CSV table of C-alpha atoms in Angstrom, one decimal:
chain,number,residue,atom,x,y,z
X,1121,MET,CA,-40.0,86.0,-53.1
X,1122,ARG,CA,-38.2,88.3,-55.5
X,1123,HIS,CA,-35.0,89.0,-53.6
X,1124,ILE,CA,-32.7,86.6,-51.8
X,1125,PRO,CA,-30.3,88.0,-49.2
X,1126,GLY,CA,-26.7,86.9,-49.5
X,1127,LEU,CA,-26.5,87.0,-53.3
X,1128,ASP,CA,-25.2,90.5,-53.4
X,1129,ALA,CA,-22.5,89.5,-51.0
X,1130,ILE,CA,-21.4,86.8,-53.4
X,1131,ARG,CA,-21.3,89.3,-56.2
X,1132,PHE,CA,-19.1,91.6,-54.2
X,1133,VAL,CA,-16.6,88.8,-53.4
X,1134,CYS,CA,-16.5,87.7,-57.0
X,1135,ALA,CA,-16.0,91.3,-58.3
X,1136,ALA,CA,-13.1,91.6,-55.8
X,1137,ILE,CA,-11.6,88.4,-57.0
X,1138,VAL,CA,-11.8,89.7,-60.6
X,1139,ALA,CA,-10.2,93.0,-59.6
X,1140,LEU,CA,-7.4,91.4,-57.7
X,1141,GLY,CA,-6.8,88.8,-60.4
X,1142,HIS,CA,-6.3,91.5,-63.0
X,1143,TYR,CA,-3.5,93.3,-61.2
X,1144,TYR,CA,-0.2,91.6,-61.7
X,1145,VAL,CA,2.2,91.3,-58.7
X,1146,ASP,CA,5.5,89.5,-58.9
X,1147,TRP,CA,4.9,87.8,-55.6
X,1148,ALA,CA,8.1,85.7,-55.8
X,1149,ALA,CA,10.1,88.9,-55.9
X,1150,GLN,CA,8.1,90.6,-53.2
X,1151,LEU,CA,8.6,87.6,-50.9
X,1152,ALA,CA,12.3,87.0,-51.7
X,1153,PHE,CA,13.2,87.9,-48.1
X,1154,LEU,CA,11.6,84.5,-47.1
X,1155,GLY,CA,14.1,82.6,-49.1
X,1156,ALA,CA,14.0,81.3,-52.7
X,1157,MET,CA,11.9,78.1,-52.1
X,1158,PRO,CA,9.3,79.6,-49.7
X,1159,ALA,CA,8.9,82.7,-51.9
X,1160,ARG,CA,8.4,80.5,-55.0
X,1161,LEU,CA,5.8,78.3,-53.3
X,1162,ILE,CA,3.8,81.2,-51.6
X,1163,GLY,CA,4.1,83.4,-54.7
X,1164,GLY,CA,2.9,80.6,-56.9
X,1165,LEU,CA,-0.2,80.1,-54.6
X,1166,LEU,CA,-0.9,83.9,-54.5
X,1167,GLY,CA,-0.6,84.0,-58.3
X,1168,VAL,CA,-3.5,81.5,-58.9
X,1169,ILE,CA,-5.7,82.3,-55.9
X,1170,PHE,CA,-7.8,84.9,-57.7
X,1171,ASN,CA,-9.5,83.1,-60.6
X,1172,GLY,CA,-11.3,86.0,-62.4
X,1173,PRO,CA,-13.0,83.9,-65.2
X,1174,ALA,CA,-14.3,81.4,-62.6
X,1175,ALA,CA,-15.8,84.4,-60.7
X,1176,VAL,CA,-17.5,85.5,-63.9
X,1177,ILE,CA,-19.1,82.1,-64.2
X,1178,VAL,CA,-20.6,82.7,-60.8
X,1179,PHE,CA,-21.9,86.0,-62.1
X,1180,PHE,CA,-23.6,84.2,-65.0
X,1181,VAL,CA,-25.3,81.7,-62.8
X,1182,LEU,CA,-26.5,84.5,-60.4
X,1183,SER,CA,-27.7,86.5,-63.3
X,1184,GLY,CA,-29.9,83.7,-64.7
X,1185,LEU,CA,-31.3,83.1,-61.2
X,1186,VAL,CA,-32.3,86.6,-60.4
X,1187,ILE,CA,-33.7,87.3,-63.9
X,1188,HIS,CA,-35.9,84.2,-63.9
X,1189,LEU,CA,-36.9,84.1,-60.2
X,1190,PRO,CA,-39.5,86.9,-60.2
X,1191,TYR,CA,-41.5,85.3,-63.0
X,1192,ILE,CA,-41.4,81.9,-61.4
X,1193,ASN,CA,-43.0,83.6,-58.3
X,1194,GLY,CA,-45.9,85.2,-60.1
X,1195,LYS,CA,-44.6,88.5,-61.6
X,1196,ARG,CA,-46.4,89.3,-64.8
X,1197,PHE,CA,-44.0,89.5,-67.8
X,1198,ASP,CA,-44.2,92.7,-69.7
X,1199,LEU,CA,-41.7,92.9,-72.6
X,1200,LEU,CA,-41.1,96.7,-72.6
X,1201,GLU,CA,-40.8,96.8,-68.9
X,1202,TYR,CA,-38.4,93.9,-68.9
X,1203,TYR,CA,-36.1,95.4,-71.6
X,1204,SER,CA,-36.2,98.9,-70.1
X,1205,ARG,CA,-35.2,97.7,-66.7
X,1206,ARG,CA,-32.5,95.4,-67.9
X,1207,TYR,CA,-30.7,97.7,-70.3
X,1208,LEU,CA,-31.1,100.9,-68.4
X,1209,ARG,CA,-29.3,99.2,-65.5
X,1210,ILE,CA,-26.3,98.1,-67.6
X,1211,LEU,CA,-25.8,100.4,-70.5
X,1212,PRO,CA,-25.4,103.9,-68.9
X,1213,PRO,CA,-22.5,102.5,-66.7
X,1214,VAL,CA,-21.0,101.0,-69.8
X,1215,ALA,CA,-21.2,104.4,-71.6
X,1216,ALA,CA,-19.5,106.0,-68.6
X,1217,PHE,CA,-16.8,103.3,-68.8
X,1218,PHE,CA,-16.2,104.0,-72.5
X,1219,ALA,CA,-15.9,107.8,-71.8
X,1220,ILE,CA,-13.4,107.4,-69.0
X,1221,TYR,CA,-11.4,104.7,-70.8
X,1222,LEU,CA,-11.0,106.7,-73.9
X,1223,THR,CA,-9.8,109.8,-72.0
X,1224,MET,CA,-7.1,107.6,-70.5
X,1225,SER,CA,-6.1,105.5,-73.4
X,1226,ASP,CA,-6.7,104.6,-77.1
X,1227,ALA,CA,-9.4,102.2,-77.9
X,1228,PRO,CA,-8.3,98.5,-77.6
X,1229,SER,CA,-8.1,96.3,-80.7
X,1230,SER,CA,-11.3,94.6,-79.4
X,1231,TRP,CA,-13.6,95.6,-76.6
X,1232,ASN,CA,-14.1,91.9,-76.1
X,1233,ASN,CA,-10.5,91.8,-74.7
X,1234,THR,CA,-11.6,94.1,-71.9
X,1235,VAL,CA,-13.9,93.4,-68.9
X,1236,LEU,CA,-16.8,94.2,-71.3
X,1237,TRP,CA,-16.7,90.7,-72.7
X,1238,SER,CA,-18.9,89.4,-69.9
X,1239,ILE,CA,-21.3,92.4,-70.1
X,1240,ILE,CA,-21.7,91.7,-73.9
X,1241,CYS,CA,-22.6,88.1,-72.9
X,1242,GLU,CA,-25.1,89.4,-70.3
X,1243,ALA,CA,-26.7,91.8,-72.8
X,1244,ILE,CA,-27.3,88.9,-75.3
X,1245,TYR,CA,-28.8,86.7,-72.5
X,1246,TYR,CA,-31.2,89.6,-71.6
X,1247,LEU,CA,-32.1,89.9,-75.3
X,1248,ILE,CA,-33.0,86.3,-75.8
X,1249,TYR,CA,-34.6,85.6,-72.5
X,1250,PRO,CA,-38.2,86.6,-73.5
X,1251,ALA,CA,-38.0,84.0,-76.4
X,1252,ILE,CA,-36.7,81.2,-74.2
X,1253,ARG,CA,-38.3,81.8,-70.8
X,1254,ARG,CA,-40.6,78.8,-71.1
X,1255,ILE,CA,-38.1,76.2,-72.0
X,1256,ASP,CA,-36.8,73.5,-69.8
X,1257,PHE,CA,-33.7,75.3,-68.5
X,1258,THR,CA,-32.2,72.3,-66.8
X,1259,GLN,CA,-32.3,70.2,-70.0
X,1260,CYS,CA,-31.1,73.0,-72.2
X,1261,SER,CA,-28.2,73.9,-69.9
X,1262,VAL,CA,-27.0,70.3,-70.2
X,1263,ILE,CA,-27.5,70.3,-74.0
X,1264,PHE,CA,-25.7,73.6,-74.5
X,1265,GLY,CA,-22.9,72.5,-72.1
X,1266,GLY,CA,-22.3,69.5,-74.3
X,1267,ILE,CA,-22.3,71.7,-77.4
X,1268,THR,CA,-19.7,74.0,-75.8
X,1269,LEU,CA,-17.5,71.0,-75.0
X,1270,MET,CA,-17.8,69.7,-78.6
X,1271,ILE,CA,-16.9,73.2,-79.9
X,1272,ALA,CA,-13.8,73.2,-77.6
X,1273,VAL,CA,-12.6,69.7,-78.6
X,1274,SER,CA,-13.0,70.5,-82.3
X,1275,ASN,CA,-11.1,73.8,-82.0
X,1276,SER,CA,-8.2,72.9,-79.7
X,1277,SER,CA,-5.7,75.0,-81.7
X,1278,THR,CA,-7.9,78.0,-81.2
X,1279,LEU,CA,-7.9,77.5,-77.5
X,1280,LEU,CA,-4.1,77.0,-77.3
X,1281,ALA,CA,-3.5,80.1,-79.5
X,1282,ALA,CA,-5.6,82.1,-77.0
X,1283,HIS,CA,-3.4,80.8,-74.2
X,1284,ASN,CA,-6.4,78.8,-72.9
X,1285,GLY,CA,-8.4,81.9,-72.1
X,1286,TYR,CA,-12.1,82.0,-71.8
X,1287,VAL,CA,-12.6,84.5,-74.6
X,1288,ALA,CA,-10.9,82.3,-77.2
X,1289,PHE,CA,-13.9,82.6,-79.5
X,1290,GLY,CA,-14.1,86.4,-79.4
X,1291,TYR,CA,-17.6,87.8,-79.7
X,1292,GLY,CA,-18.9,84.2,-79.8
X,1293,THR,CA,-18.1,83.9,-76.1
X,1294,TRP,CA,-21.7,84.4,-75.2
X,1295,LEU,CA,-22.5,80.9,-76.5
X,1296,ILE,CA,-19.8,79.4,-74.4
X,1297,GLY,CA,-21.2,81.0,-71.2
X,1298,LEU,CA,-24.9,80.3,-72.1
X,1299,PRO,CA,-25.0,76.9,-70.3
X,1300,CYS,CA,-24.0,78.7,-67.1
X,1301,TRP,CA,-26.7,81.4,-67.4
X,1302,LEU,CA,-29.3,78.7,-68.2
X,1303,ALA,CA,-28.2,76.8,-65.1
X,1304,GLY,CA,-29.0,79.9,-63.0
X,1305,CYS,CA,-32.5,80.0,-64.6
X,1306,ALA,CA,-32.9,76.3,-63.7
X,1307,ILE,CA,-32.1,77.1,-60.1
X,1308,ALA,CA,-34.9,79.6,-60.0
X,1309,THR,CA,-37.3,77.0,-61.4
X,1310,HIS,CA,-36.6,74.4,-58.7
X,1311,LEU,CA,-35.8,76.6,-55.7
X,1312,SER,CA,-39.1,76.2,-54.0
X,1313,GLU,CA,-38.7,72.4,-54.1
X,1314,VAL,CA,-35.6,72.1,-52.0
X,1315,GLN,CA,-34.7,71.9,-48.3
X,1316,LYS,CA,-32.8,74.1,-45.9
X,1317,VAL,CA,-29.0,74.1,-45.7
X,1318,SER,CA,-26.9,74.1,-42.6
X,1319,GLU,CA,-24.0,76.5,-41.9
X,1320,ARG,CA,-21.5,73.7,-41.8
X,1321,GLU,CA,-22.7,72.4,-45.3
X,1322,ILE,CA,-22.6,75.9,-46.9
X,1323,TRP,CA,-19.0,76.5,-45.6
X,1324,LEU,CA,-17.9,73.2,-47.0
X,1325,TRP,CA,-19.3,74.3,-50.4
X,1326,ARG,CA,-17.7,77.7,-50.2
X,1327,VAL,CA,-14.3,76.3,-49.4
X,1328,GLY,CA,-14.7,73.6,-52.1
X,1329,ILE,CA,-15.6,76.1,-54.8
X,1330,LEU,CA,-12.7,78.3,-53.9
X,1331,ALA,CA,-10.2,75.4,-53.9
X,1332,GLY,CA,-11.6,74.2,-57.2
X,1333,SER,CA,-11.2,77.6,-58.8
X,1334,ILE,CA,-7.5,77.7,-57.6
X,1335,ILE,CA,-6.8,74.3,-59.0
X,1336,LEU,CA,-8.3,75.2,-62.4
X,1337,ARG,CA,-6.3,78.4,-62.6
X,1338,ALA,CA,-3.1,76.6,-61.8
X,1339,ALA,CA,-3.9,74.0,-64.5
X,1340,LYS,CA,-4.6,76.7,-67.1
X,1341,PHE,CA,-1.2,78.2,-66.7
X,1342,HIS,CA,0.9,75.0,-66.1
X,1343,ALA,CA,-0.8,72.2,-68.1
X,1344,PRO,CA,0.2,72.4,-71.7
X,1345,THR,CA,-3.1,71.1,-73.1
X,1346,TYR,CA,-6.3,72.6,-74.4
X,1347,LEU,CA,-8.2,70.4,-71.9
X,1348,ALA,CA,-7.0,72.8,-69.2
X,1349,SER,CA,-8.4,75.8,-71.1
X,1350,ASP,CA,-11.1,78.0,-69.4
X,1351,VAL,CA,-13.6,77.1,-72.1
X,1352,VAL,CA,-13.4,73.4,-71.1
X,1353,THR,CA,-12.8,73.5,-67.4
X,1354,LEU,CA,-15.2,76.4,-66.5
X,1355,THR,CA,-18.0,74.8,-68.6
X,1356,LEU,CA,-17.6,71.8,-66.3
X,1357,PHE,CA,-17.0,74.0,-63.2
X,1358,CYS,CA,-20.4,75.5,-63.8
X,1359,ILE,CA,-22.0,72.3,-62.5
X,1360,PRO,CA,-20.6,72.6,-58.9
X,1361,VAL,CA,-21.1,76.3,-59.1
X,1362,ALA,CA,-24.8,76.0,-59.9
X,1363,LEU,CA,-25.2,73.4,-57.1
X,1364,TRP,CA,-23.4,75.8,-54.7
X,1365,ILE,CA,-25.5,78.8,-55.7
X,1366,GLU,CA,-28.6,76.8,-55.2
X,1367,ARG,CA,-27.5,76.0,-51.7
X,1368,GLU,CA,-26.6,79.6,-51.0
X,1369,ALA,CA,-30.1,80.6,-52.0
X,1370,ARG,CA,-31.6,78.0,-49.8
X,1371,TYR,CA,-29.3,78.9,-46.9
X,1372,PHE,CA,-30.3,82.6,-47.0
X,1373,LEU,CA,-34.0,82.1,-47.6
X,1374,ASN,CA,-34.9,82.5,-43.9
X,1375,ARG,CA,-31.9,84.5,-42.7
X,1376,GLU,CA,-31.0,88.1,-42.5
X,1377,ALA,CA,-28.8,89.7,-45.2
X,1378,PRO,CA,-25.1,89.5,-44.4
X,1379,TRP,CA,-23.2,92.8,-44.0
X,1380,LEU,CA,-21.4,92.2,-47.3
X,1381,ASP,CA,-24.7,92.6,-49.1
X,1382,LYS,CA,-24.4,96.4,-48.6
X,1383,LEU,CA,-21.1,96.4,-50.5
X,1384,GLY,CA,-22.5,94.0,-53.1
X,1385,VAL,CA,-24.9,96.7,-54.5
X,1386,ALA,CA,-21.8,98.3,-56.0
X,1387,SER,CA,-20.3,95.1,-57.5
X,1388,TYR,CA,-21.0,96.2,-61.0
X,1389,SER,CA,-19.3,99.5,-60.4
X,1390,LEU,CA,-16.2,97.7,-59.0
X,1391,TYR,CA,-16.2,95.4,-62.0
X,1392,LEU,CA,-16.1,98.4,-64.4
X,1393,VAL,CA,-13.9,100.6,-62.4
X,1394,HIS,CA,-11.0,98.3,-61.5
X,1395,PRO,CA,-9.4,98.3,-65.0
X,1396,LEU,CA,-9.6,102.1,-65.0
X,1397,ALA,CA,-7.9,102.1,-61.6
X,1398,ALA,CA,-5.1,99.9,-63.0
X,1399,MET,CA,-4.7,102.4,-65.8
X,1400,ALA,CA,-4.6,105.3,-63.4
X,1401,VAL,CA,-1.9,103.5,-61.3
X,1402,GLY,CA,0.2,103.0,-64.4
X,1403,LEU,CA,-0.2,106.6,-65.5
X,1404,ALA,CA,0.8,107.8,-62.0
X,1405,GLY,CA,3.7,105.5,-61.9
X,1406,ALA,CA,2.5,104.1,-58.5
X,1407,HIS,CA,3.0,100.5,-59.3
X,1408,PHE,CA,2.1,98.8,-56.0
X,1409,LEU,CA,-0.9,96.9,-54.9
X,1410,LEU,CA,-2.2,99.2,-52.1
X,1411,ALA,CA,-2.3,102.2,-54.4
X,1412,TYR,CA,-4.4,100.1,-56.9
X,1413,ILE,CA,-6.8,98.9,-54.2
X,1414,ALA,CA,-7.2,102.5,-52.8
X,1415,ILE,CA,-7.9,104.0,-56.2
X,1416,ALA,CA,-10.3,101.1,-57.2
X,1417,ALA,CA,-12.2,101.5,-53.9
X,1418,LEU,CA,-12.5,105.3,-54.2
X,1419,GLY,CA,-13.4,105.1,-57.9
X,1420,THR,CA,-16.0,102.4,-57.2
X,1421,VAL,CA,-17.7,104.6,-54.6
X,1422,LEU,CA,-17.8,107.6,-56.9
X,1423,PHE,CA,-18.9,105.6,-59.9
X,1424,TYR,CA,-21.7,103.9,-57.9
X,1425,PHE,CA,-23.3,107.0,-56.5
X,1426,VAL,CA,-22.9,109.1,-59.7
X,1427,VAL,CA,-23.6,106.5,-62.4
X,1428,GLU,CA,-24.8,103.1,-61.3
X,1429,ARG,CA,-27.3,104.1,-58.6
X,1430,THR,CA,-28.7,106.8,-61.0
X,1431,SER,CA,-29.2,104.2,-63.8
X,1432,HIS,CA,-30.9,101.8,-61.3
X,1433,ARG,CA,-33.3,104.4,-60.2
X,1434,ALA,CA,-34.0,105.4,-63.8
X,1435,ALA,CA,-34.6,101.7,-64.7
X,1436,ARG,CA,-37.1,101.3,-61.8
X,1437,HIS,CA,-38.9,104.5,-62.7
X,1438,VAL,CA,-39.3,103.8,-66.4
X,1439,GLY,CA,-40.3,100.2,-65.6
X,1440,ARG,CA,-43.0,101.3,-63.2
X,1441,ARG,CA,-44.4,103.8,-65.7
X,1442,LEU,CA,-44.5,101.2,-68.5
X,1443,THR,CA,-46.2,98.8,-66.1
X,1444,LYS,CA,-48.9,101.4,-65.3
X,1445,HIS,CA,-49.5,102.1,-69.0
X,1446,ALA,CA,-49.7,98.4,-69.7
X,1447,ASN,CA,-52.2,97.9,-66.8
X,1448,PRO,CA,-54.3,101.1,-66.6
X,1449,VAL,CA,-56.5,101.5,-63.5
X,1450,THR,CA,-60.0,103.0,-63.6
X,1451,ASN,CA,-61.8,103.7,-60.3
X,1452,GLY,CA,-59.3,101.5,-58.5
X,1453,VAL,CA,-59.8,98.5,-60.8
X,1454,SER,CA,-57.3,97.2,-63.3
X,1455,VAL,CA,-58.7,97.2,-66.9
């Protein structure tokens, strides 16, 4: 078992949440025709419903799961094949993102303040995985989670200065997200030991995770304390997220892939394209949500077929060639 249906669908939903969460809409003003109080209440809910950082936590857990799972199920680990597949999948799309971004705007003060922050984290996790792939991932996830919380508590002023954002520690954010990625690896380790999940149970988890993410986003913006920062709350939120993803994997083990899986293959493209779409909307002066969604959708399709799919195919091709060189065959027998 090297592929679990349903996980790409989760990626797509999370990428969409990130994209929608990054586009500001003054919902209270847009809904003013409902009256002041209803507009304020509904606008407030719509303003916190798309918790992008929480969606990235789901990305981290999924990443750890899909990276570690093939090796749990008997795939031979080859260092060159592993690195070539991982980095050929993520770096060419990032290079394309750089090129497009810099034609539309000046470079930001820090690329870590763009969507690339999570990709930087992923690149580091890929880098260190060969060295840690035999550790006890469950135990280490708990240990590093505790370290993250201690770092947060001892640097409360840093969190508040960063407006309780997840990237408060800049390029050190990879260490903050590491417990979540390790939790995904832990799921892969124990996946064969668990039982099936009912449809009712999985929907209760889905609703619960969404509700939890909304509550945490509201707390981040309305609770004047570092304890409501993303660094603290999302480190803790990783626990139910990991339990949920484990159940999603169990739920889909013997089921057909949902239709959203087909859209999920372009999740990475959507993640990279949506800030470019927001920039395009601003340059065009078309400041309304439907224009943003249309440009992001069209850009995602083009980016996927031109860039992401090409990089995936290159990664598979190079990986196969490296595997063949590492395991030569003579007269039909591996030597």
